[in-house]
XYZ file of C-alpha atoms in Angstrom:
661
model
C 221.745 183.762 36.289
C 219.107 184.287 33.598
C 220.222 186.733 30.936
C 217.886 189.051 29.017
C 219.095 189.852 25.540
C 218.066 192.456 22.996
C 219.729 190.982 19.890
C 221.126 192.899 16.947
C 218.854 193.868 14.054
C 219.343 193.964 10.306
C 222.265 191.504 10.180
C 223.730 189.744 7.148
C 226.335 186.975 6.945
C 229.250 186.600 4.530
C 232.161 184.177 4.532
C 232.698 180.537 5.437
C 232.768 178.639 8.708
C 232.816 175.190 10.274
C 230.428 174.656 13.173
C 231.007 172.563 16.271
C 230.133 168.887 16.002
C 226.601 167.584 15.662
C 224.986 167.252 19.091
C 223.230 163.939 18.400
C 226.371 162.283 17.047
C 228.582 163.821 19.755
C 226.501 162.275 22.540
C 226.410 158.880 20.806
C 230.166 158.958 20.157
C 230.870 159.703 23.833
C 228.603 156.953 25.160
C 229.719 154.334 22.620
C 233.422 155.152 23.113
C 232.879 154.439 26.835
C 231.730 150.939 25.821
C 234.407 150.414 23.173
C 237.155 147.848 23.731
C 240.148 150.177 23.898
C 241.064 153.826 23.331
C 238.931 156.105 21.132
C 239.894 159.543 19.786
C 237.704 162.205 18.226
C 237.679 165.932 17.409
C 235.246 168.839 16.966
C 232.950 167.627 19.715
C 229.722 169.568 20.123
C 230.281 172.450 22.558
C 226.794 172.686 24.083
C 225.745 171.818 27.627
C 224.027 168.569 26.548
C 227.312 167.202 25.197
C 229.140 168.285 28.359
C 226.542 166.338 30.353
C 227.409 163.167 28.410
C 231.139 163.647 29.083
C 230.600 164.270 32.791
C 228.346 161.209 33.031
C 230.839 158.672 31.666
C 233.574 160.159 33.862
C 231.400 159.656 36.953
C 230.898 156.072 35.803
C 234.652 155.458 35.957
C 235.635 156.154 32.351
C 238.878 158.077 31.834
C 238.611 161.051 29.469
C 241.530 163.224 28.334
C 240.844 166.556 26.636
C 243.822 168.052 24.804
C 242.539 171.241 23.156
C 240.124 169.975 20.472
C 241.157 166.322 20.771
C 239.263 163.975 23.097
C 240.589 160.582 24.165
C 238.294 158.077 25.897
C 239.542 154.876 27.549
C 236.654 152.447 27.037
C 235.743 149.590 29.387
C 233.953 147.332 26.896
C 230.191 146.868 26.574
C 228.593 147.206 30.023
C 229.898 149.487 32.767
C 231.990 148.047 35.596
C 230.193 147.505 38.884
C 230.121 150.449 41.312
C 229.655 149.565 44.990
C 227.518 152.500 46.039
C 224.470 153.987 44.342
C 225.388 156.909 42.092
C 223.475 160.138 41.444
C 223.706 161.558 37.927
C 222.517 165.004 36.883
C 221.271 164.898 33.279
C 220.822 168.665 33.053
C 218.588 169.421 30.080
C 219.614 166.518 27.841
C 216.794 164.178 26.853
C 219.072 162.272 24.460
C 221.721 161.629 27.098
C 219.081 160.646 29.678
C 217.422 158.025 27.485
C 220.664 156.456 26.218
C 222.408 156.441 29.604
C 219.293 154.933 31.218
C 219.548 152.005 28.777
C 223.261 151.596 29.487
C 222.847 151.668 33.271
C 219.724 149.509 33.389
C 221.667 146.691 31.690
C 224.813 147.115 33.847
C 225.579 146.184 37.466
C 225.010 149.720 38.757
C 222.328 151.181 41.001
C 221.748 154.800 40.115
C 219.437 157.769 40.391
C 218.968 160.093 37.436
C 217.573 163.614 37.739
C 217.505 166.736 35.586
C 216.530 170.395 35.433
C 212.933 171.635 35.568
C 212.463 171.397 31.818
C 213.774 167.840 31.510
C 211.774 166.752 34.557
C 208.546 167.740 32.795
C 209.196 165.637 29.683
C 208.000 162.020 29.443
C 210.852 159.507 29.152
C 208.821 156.987 27.094
C 211.531 154.319 27.409
C 210.705 152.602 30.700
C 208.178 150.180 29.183
C 210.506 149.451 26.256
C 213.467 148.667 28.539
C 211.341 146.530 30.859
C 210.958 144.112 27.918
C 214.661 143.298 28.338
C 214.255 142.699 32.082
C 215.329 146.162 33.249
C 214.155 147.423 36.638
C 213.433 151.167 36.630
C 211.328 152.959 39.231
C 209.630 156.247 38.393
C 206.616 158.332 39.380
C 203.196 157.742 37.805
C 203.966 160.068 34.898
C 207.273 158.284 34.316
C 209.233 161.540 34.423
C 212.589 162.216 36.075
C 213.856 161.585 38.681
C 214.117 157.797 38.248
C 215.848 155.048 40.220
C 217.619 152.371 38.163
C 218.400 148.980 39.696
C 220.949 147.739 37.179
C 220.609 144.183 35.888
C 223.736 142.841 34.118
C 221.791 139.751 33.028
C 219.181 141.341 30.761
C 218.089 139.133 27.875
C 217.149 139.617 24.254
C 213.729 140.969 23.375
C 211.520 141.371 20.326
C 209.856 144.762 20.510
C 207.833 147.082 18.326
C 208.197 150.861 18.705
C 205.255 152.881 17.414
C 206.573 156.361 18.214
C 208.709 158.152 15.620
C 211.625 158.718 17.985
C 215.311 158.110 17.311
C 215.989 158.371 21.050
C 213.595 155.539 21.941
C 214.998 153.334 19.158
C 218.590 154.105 20.199
C 217.736 153.393 23.828
C 216.460 149.944 22.822
C 219.608 149.337 20.726
C 221.906 150.324 23.621
C 220.098 147.946 25.963
C 220.182 145.154 23.357
C 223.956 145.577 23.017
C 224.359 144.671 26.708
C 221.740 141.883 26.753
C 222.223 138.182 26.033
C 220.992 136.900 22.672
C 219.749 138.506 19.479
C 217.165 141.255 19.912
C 214.787 142.410 17.200
C 213.383 145.923 17.012
C 210.664 147.035 14.584
C 209.974 150.735 14.072
C 208.962 153.342 11.521
C 211.769 154.427 9.225
C 211.206 158.161 9.598
C 213.632 159.351 12.291
C 217.391 159.926 12.455
C 219.513 156.763 12.351
C 222.919 157.857 13.672
C 223.210 155.003 16.196
C 222.628 152.352 13.533
C 225.041 153.952 11.042
C 227.818 154.373 13.601
C 227.503 150.784 14.862
C 227.571 149.429 11.299
C 230.684 151.490 10.568
C 232.318 150.071 13.714
C 231.376 146.570 12.461
C 229.206 145.758 15.437
C 226.784 142.853 14.658
C 223.699 144.893 13.793
C 221.521 144.182 10.771
C 218.916 146.536 9.320
C 216.229 145.631 6.784
C 213.716 148.021 5.282
C 210.201 146.803 4.512
C 206.967 148.172 3.012
C 208.550 150.621 0.565
C 211.226 151.583 3.098
C 208.609 152.823 5.582
C 209.308 150.120 8.214
C 212.705 149.361 9.723
C 213.598 145.939 11.163
C 216.723 145.857 13.317
C 218.401 142.744 14.671
C 221.317 143.135 17.076
C 223.496 140.630 18.904
C 224.325 141.458 22.509
C 227.502 141.129 24.576
C 229.823 141.551 21.560
C 233.078 143.462 21.184
C 232.679 147.109 20.139
C 235.581 148.536 18.132
C 237.105 151.881 19.066
C 236.385 155.171 17.304
C 239.639 156.476 15.848
C 240.439 160.050 14.760
C 236.841 160.939 14.046
C 236.187 164.609 13.269
C 232.524 165.047 14.137
C 230.676 166.861 11.314
C 229.072 170.299 11.711
C 225.654 170.183 13.352
C 222.884 170.668 10.729
C 220.383 171.676 13.418
C 222.673 174.548 14.440
C 223.389 175.295 10.785
C 219.632 175.667 10.248
C 219.600 178.928 12.223
C 222.431 180.443 10.161
C 220.904 179.150 6.915
C 217.548 180.803 7.620
C 219.289 183.985 8.807
C 221.299 184.146 5.564
C 218.237 183.375 3.449
C 216.076 186.112 4.957
C 218.700 188.857 5.311
C 219.945 191.126 2.516
C 223.270 190.560 0.731
C 224.185 187.363 2.578
C 226.498 184.745 1.072
C 227.491 182.084 3.612
C 229.251 178.729 3.260
C 229.123 176.194 6.109
C 231.744 173.456 5.828
C 231.624 169.744 6.670
C 227.919 169.633 7.511
C 226.231 166.342 8.328
C 223.676 165.726 5.539
C 222.008 162.554 6.810
C 218.714 162.382 4.880
C 216.724 162.489 8.117
C 218.477 165.703 9.168
C 218.236 167.944 6.093
C 214.535 167.801 5.240
C 214.435 171.399 6.463
C 216.747 172.317 3.566
C 214.410 170.612 1.091
C 211.545 172.642 2.553
C 213.480 175.909 2.278
C 214.379 175.066 -1.336
C 210.701 174.564 -2.145
C 210.006 177.941 -0.541
C 212.515 179.555 -2.915
C 215.752 179.571 -0.901
C 219.064 179.741 -2.786
C 220.902 176.831 -1.158
C 223.587 174.661 -2.759
C 224.948 171.428 -1.283
C 228.332 170.520 -2.753
C 231.478 168.461 -2.088
C 229.389 165.521 -0.914
C 231.418 162.677 0.579
C 231.005 159.622 2.814
C 232.589 159.795 6.237
C 232.369 157.351 9.171
C 229.157 155.830 7.842
C 227.477 159.209 7.300
C 227.387 161.657 4.401
C 228.779 165.165 4.806
C 229.032 168.192 2.491
C 229.566 171.944 2.290
C 226.477 174.168 2.112
C 226.258 177.605 0.488
C 223.278 179.877 1.100
C 222.436 183.282 -0.355
C 219.756 185.878 0.309
C 216.396 184.821 -1.126
C 212.716 185.707 -1.253
C 210.551 182.933 0.193
C 207.007 181.810 -0.564
C 204.629 180.007 1.790
C 204.479 176.211 1.898
C 202.224 173.379 3.060
C 204.151 170.711 4.965
C 203.105 167.062 4.603
C 202.322 165.322 7.941
C 204.754 162.461 7.307
C 207.679 164.916 6.991
C 207.240 166.384 10.485
C 209.209 163.739 12.501
C 212.322 164.423 10.421
C 212.162 168.212 10.965
C 211.037 168.180 14.594
C 214.102 170.102 15.859
C 214.060 172.557 12.948
C 210.357 173.424 13.128
C 210.828 176.548 15.306
C 213.269 178.125 12.843
C 211.074 177.086 9.901
C 208.228 178.977 11.610
C 210.474 182.064 11.504
C 211.169 181.521 7.794
C 207.432 181.184 7.116
C 206.749 184.418 9.011
C 208.744 186.403 6.432
C 207.544 184.410 3.411
C 204.986 185.657 0.922
C 201.753 183.719 1.317
C 200.402 181.230 3.822
C 202.287 178.270 5.326
C 200.820 175.332 7.241
C 202.544 172.872 9.568
C 200.379 169.844 10.556
C 200.805 166.893 12.922
C 202.652 168.814 15.648
C 201.836 166.563 18.650
C 205.496 165.703 19.206
C 206.390 169.403 19.315
C 204.419 169.782 22.544
C 206.728 167.489 24.537
C 210.134 168.892 23.655
C 212.084 171.168 26.032
C 208.893 173.234 26.158
C 205.499 173.041 24.503
C 207.095 174.463 21.382
C 203.835 174.704 19.474
C 202.235 176.924 22.099
C 205.396 178.870 22.951
C 206.260 179.650 19.323
C 202.666 180.647 18.580
C 202.458 183.043 21.544
C 205.832 184.644 20.821
C 205.170 184.981 17.092
C 201.890 186.747 17.882
C 203.747 189.155 20.181
C 206.144 189.978 17.347
C 203.335 190.782 14.945
C 203.114 187.531 12.983
C 199.635 186.608 11.776
C 199.285 182.969 12.855
C 196.821 180.556 14.449
C 196.718 177.079 15.966
C 194.149 174.767 14.407
C 193.938 171.448 16.265
C 197.579 170.279 16.175
C 198.561 172.449 13.216
C 200.116 175.896 12.993
C 199.027 178.238 10.207
C 201.330 181.199 9.475
C 200.074 183.975 7.193
C 202.972 186.424 7.425
C 203.594 189.763 9.124
C 200.710 191.859 10.411
C 200.688 195.596 11.109
C 201.521 194.817 14.745
C 205.028 193.890 13.557
C 205.594 197.569 12.689
C 204.217 198.872 15.986
C 206.232 200.687 18.659
C 205.816 197.674 20.938
C 209.044 195.947 22.033
C 207.895 192.396 22.812
C 209.486 190.220 25.473
C 210.117 186.694 24.219
C 209.384 184.006 26.816
C 211.775 181.136 26.024
C 210.647 178.812 28.835
C 214.359 177.895 29.044
C 214.168 176.288 25.605
C 217.343 176.802 23.572
C 215.645 176.480 20.176
C 213.073 179.137 21.083
C 215.864 181.552 22.044
C 217.855 180.777 18.888
C 214.806 181.139 16.641
C 213.988 184.607 17.925
C 217.647 185.608 17.764
C 217.272 184.980 14.019
C 213.910 186.801 13.936
C 215.623 189.879 15.348
C 218.680 189.539 13.102
C 216.723 189.423 9.833
C 214.387 192.278 10.722
C 214.393 195.750 12.230
C 211.972 194.702 14.982
C 213.382 195.348 18.441
C 212.711 192.446 20.830
C 213.945 191.273 24.230
C 214.653 187.564 24.770
C 214.475 186.320 28.351
C 216.752 183.533 29.615
C 218.890 183.921 26.510
C 221.701 181.920 28.123
C 219.646 178.791 27.440
C 221.313 178.792 23.975
C 224.299 177.235 25.789
C 222.463 173.906 25.641
C 223.264 173.512 21.933
C 224.850 176.636 20.396
C 226.764 178.649 23.037
C 228.949 180.599 20.608
C 226.176 181.618 18.208
C 226.550 185.372 18.794
C 230.335 185.252 18.375
C 229.939 183.397 15.080
C 227.382 185.893 13.802
C 229.645 188.785 14.803
C 232.563 187.133 13.001
C 230.547 186.652 9.787
C 228.630 189.917 9.931
C 229.411 192.404 7.194
C 228.501 195.957 8.120
C 225.683 197.336 5.992
C 226.149 200.655 4.233
C 222.445 201.420 3.818
C 220.875 203.966 6.145
C 217.157 204.793 6.211
C 216.153 208.284 7.361
C 212.594 209.157 8.395
C 211.692 212.842 8.023
C 208.455 214.147 9.484
C 207.422 217.740 9.848
C 204.789 220.402 9.625
C 203.331 221.778 6.393
C 205.763 223.988 4.457
C 208.567 223.276 6.913
C 210.895 222.545 3.997
C 211.070 218.719 4.115
C 211.038 218.350 0.340
C 213.595 221.107 -0.252
C 215.903 219.663 2.393
C 215.649 216.141 0.938
C 216.321 217.344 -2.600
C 219.348 219.303 -1.388
C 220.666 216.224 0.428
C 220.264 214.106 -2.714
C 222.394 216.649 -4.598
C 225.012 216.608 -1.828
C 225.287 212.812 -1.793
C 224.797 212.487 -5.571
C 224.169 208.874 -6.650
C 224.347 207.505 -3.101
C 221.033 209.028 -1.948
C 217.390 208.449 -2.856
C 214.450 210.653 -1.867
C 210.993 209.175 -1.490
C 208.099 211.559 -0.916
C 205.415 209.281 0.540
C 202.731 211.865 -0.200
C 203.084 211.067 -3.912
C 201.400 207.703 -3.308
C 198.226 209.455 -2.185
C 198.486 211.792 -5.164
C 198.800 208.773 -7.475
C 195.567 207.286 -6.108
C 193.905 210.698 -6.382
C 194.892 210.837 -10.066
C 193.554 207.308 -10.620
C 190.247 208.365 -9.056
C 190.018 211.510 -11.209
C 190.671 209.581 -14.415
C 187.814 207.206 -13.582
C 185.544 210.285 -13.485
C 183.508 208.866 -10.602
C 181.733 211.258 -8.251
C 182.051 208.862 -5.318
C 185.409 207.502 -4.240
C 185.593 203.773 -5.044
C 187.640 202.723 -2.018
C 187.897 199.015 -2.922
C 189.177 199.878 -6.387
C 191.755 202.297 -5.003
C 192.954 199.752 -2.426
C 193.558 197.244 -5.240
C 195.226 199.960 -7.307
C 197.538 200.772 -4.383
C 199.063 197.285 -4.513
C 200.069 197.834 -8.162
C 201.848 201.187 -7.747
C 205.475 201.190 -8.907
C 208.146 203.764 -8.170
C 208.195 204.930 -11.800
C 204.479 205.825 -11.510
C 205.371 208.601 -9.067
C 207.293 210.626 -11.664
C 204.135 211.691 -13.521
C 203.897 215.546 -13.537
C 200.080 215.259 -13.402
C 200.428 214.288 -9.731
C 201.085 217.959 -8.916
C 198.033 219.362 -10.709
C 195.497 221.587 -8.926
C 192.793 218.942 -9.416
C 194.862 216.349 -7.558
C 195.763 218.833 -4.802
C 192.082 219.554 -4.154
C 191.123 215.909 -3.498
C 194.299 214.303 -2.102
C 193.612 215.186 1.555
C 190.171 213.572 1.324
C 191.603 210.327 -0.043
C 194.481 210.356 2.468
C 192.005 210.285 5.370
C 190.507 206.910 4.354
C 191.808 204.263 6.759
C 191.775 201.282 4.367
C 193.724 203.270 1.773
C 196.338 204.342 4.345
C 196.659 200.704 5.460
C 197.096 199.489 1.875
C 199.734 202.115 1.148
C 201.762 201.254 4.257
C 203.080 198.050 2.679
C 203.670 199.825 -0.646
C 205.762 202.467 1.132
C 207.772 199.878 3.032
C 208.427 197.810 -0.090
C 209.799 200.870 -1.884
C 211.929 201.826 1.129
C 213.363 198.425 2.055
C 213.974 197.241 -1.512
C 215.849 200.383 -2.497
C 219.568 199.724 -3.036
C 220.889 203.262 -2.412
C 223.170 203.827 0.570
C 220.998 206.671 1.893
C 217.204 206.506 1.690
C 215.342 209.690 2.668
C 211.630 209.249 3.373
C 209.492 212.334 3.985
C 205.920 212.563 5.254
C 203.813 213.237 8.322
C 203.738 209.791 9.981
C 207.005 208.230 8.829
C 208.750 207.993 12.204
C 205.611 207.112 14.143
C 203.790 204.742 11.786
C 205.623 203.806 8.593
C 209.119 203.332 10.077
C 208.834 203.271 13.899
C 211.640 202.293 16.280
C 214.467 200.417 14.531
C 212.736 200.393 11.151
C 214.623 203.603 10.404
C 218.211 204.381 11.383
C 217.718 208.107 11.881
C 214.565 210.095 12.628
C 214.235 213.824 11.982
C 211.424 216.256 12.695
C 211.579 219.388 10.534
C 209.830 222.474 11.876
C 209.786 226.260 11.811
C 207.552 228.922 13.405
C 204.192 229.039 11.658
C 204.607 232.680 10.557
C 207.858 231.791 8.756
C 206.247 228.796 7.078
C 203.249 230.917 6.078
C 205.503 233.581 4.545
C 207.353 230.915 2.536
C 204.108 229.386 1.359
C 202.680 232.796 0.442
C 205.780 233.708 -1.605
C 205.684 230.325 -3.317
C 202.027 230.749 -4.329
C 202.568 234.337 -5.443
C 205.389 233.266 -7.745
C 203.466 230.287 -9.090
C 200.023 231.724 -9.842
C 198.926 234.920 -11.609
C 195.798 235.097 -9.432
C 196.611 237.429 -6.505
C 193.299 236.973 -4.646
C 194.973 235.275 -1.677
C 196.934 237.157 0.989
C 199.462 236.334 3.694
C 196.903 236.291 6.540
C 194.735 233.779 4.661
C 197.709 231.489 4.096
C 198.686 231.828 7.783
C 195.174 230.840 8.928
C 195.173 227.854 6.543
C 198.519 226.606 7.857
C 197.446 227.008 11.487
C 194.280 225.035 10.733
C 196.260 222.346 8.879
C 198.677 222.020 11.816
C 195.735 221.504 14.158
C 194.056 218.946 11.883
C 197.319 217.022 11.351
C 198.105 216.822 15.061
C 194.574 215.892 16.187
C 193.497 213.429 13.496
C 192.667 209.935 14.778
C 194.597 208.083 12.080
C 198.382 208.606 12.207
C 198.499 212.106 13.747
C 201.555 214.258 13.175
C 203.833 213.858 16.193
C 207.506 214.139 16.992
C 208.604 210.743 18.312
C 211.025 210.728 21.239
C 213.944 209.420 19.186
C 213.580 212.086 16.469
C 216.068 214.952 16.233
C 214.356 218.341 16.021
C 215.670 220.288 13.037
C 214.810 223.980 12.986
C 214.404 225.347 9.474
C 213.734 228.985 10.314
C 216.880 230.329 8.639
C 216.798 231.994 5.244
C 219.581 229.660 4.183
C 218.824 225.968 3.717
C 222.505 225.161 4.274
C 222.016 225.620 8.040
C 219.762 222.559 8.606
C 221.587 220.623 5.858
C 224.919 220.837 7.710
C 223.333 219.580 10.940
C 221.536 216.722 9.169
C 224.688 215.601 7.354
C 226.497 215.383 10.696
C 223.678 213.228 12.073
C 223.792 210.993 8.987
C 227.537 210.486 9.432
C 227.062 209.576 13.097
C 224.216 207.157 12.297
C 226.284 205.530 9.532
C 229.161 204.862 11.919
C 226.888 203.176 14.465
C 224.834 201.261 11.887
């Protein structure tokens, strides 16, 4: 049953953890232990569906497997599966790796078989049939060479000299597996730019495989002798999966106050290019306790919250980050500046067309991005990100799409819904449990206060700051417009220079809003005119959000007339309040305030009342960010003479919101 998920927002991670074993190595360990001469034992096997498919497959092929808690014992039959009388049907699920490696094993064994998979796997090209035919394998497929396929096993395959042009570890490993069960010495030439777990594991097990690097290490020449004894794998604890770690690393990087250590991570140079990219973007990542283990290198990784900058990826790097590209797109979405990812052809033929699917879903979430030929350009968050829209993420049953947008939700306050979320079971089934285990509850609560003119927003906020003392911060968003009004007045220009004010808006700091000149009569006369200009309001939106989200106080109070609807909609604030009082009460307060402030008594109560009624009408009917009470806002009546009445109610709401935060 497909599960829709609305993941948690505003998450951070603290602590240390070891992840389940690397998926690529887990599958190779299972399939090679089936061919080993004797009994193999290993621990911390990957817990995703793809790994389970590999286990089920060798069991159906007659291999005994014993699972005792975290320990797996496999009774190998030697290189080449024993003959099975009848044709066997094998369901490969969603696993492209398992399909390609098992196909090579079966095609060179005395077994007739039919392989099929789920809808996603059945739409992906195998790209190994021509390679395996060079060894004398007999595989029948449709014209597109997709699953299902029929394999007429040939136990007498012979050595071959082949050249593989595609940057694909699965194709290379498929050729190696077939060569292991073929007579003679096979030679395989390929690019040296994809993961090499099969080669490293075989060398560690002392199988006769030789690897030479040519042309500045860009070309790999492999020679392998077939029909030889394969040693068993003994007491191997499979290292943490770096591709799964990538999601937690990006989550920790982008979230506030994160400090996460992931233990025993595989750091094969072809698997951690994504870390090098994040480091160049400004991520605080440390790799320590490096050590060699079963032919691979492993280490512990610590990651802390960081601010990222955009990056331009080199085309030749792409094959080594192919699985991590979706989560790197998420990192780029929250980075400052533009990022570009070229040479993404291979991304189109993964579990889904990941280039298209990521692009469409990022656009839905308010990320400014575009596809240019086979490249993806990401420019950061657009205003759509802050809209009231709750986008539905179409995963196309692709586990890395679901995981990527789980992280998108976790590092932001954007509410999203992910369809077919259970597809994460393919590679990272316990991801939510791990996040929950590492999640440290945040103390910070953001409160959006909207309300009518003279409803007492400022007085209420100032009273709350006094109540909470150093824990609370009050930000009056209207001061930003007053600051720009003051800048305009000091320029002594008759016409408002909008472009200049937009540029000035980007430079406003919090300390600039403490200037007493902001409350002068001259500023008051022009501020409403400047506040109506759309480009200025747009420029100040990001300034407001930067001040709000970067503030370290536990309670952040933000007052204005479009805070809950425009500046901090939906989950971007933890509590929304709408302050109001009957217009005659507000007019009386305003009249008394003016009477006490100014010696000029030319104004009267009725004039003030008419002005407030007109202002209410203008505020509620204006085209740009009208004053409205959003559905989730609590209505706070401030009609009492005593400000303590609304304060008590608001403090109760703050306590409730803090408990559920």
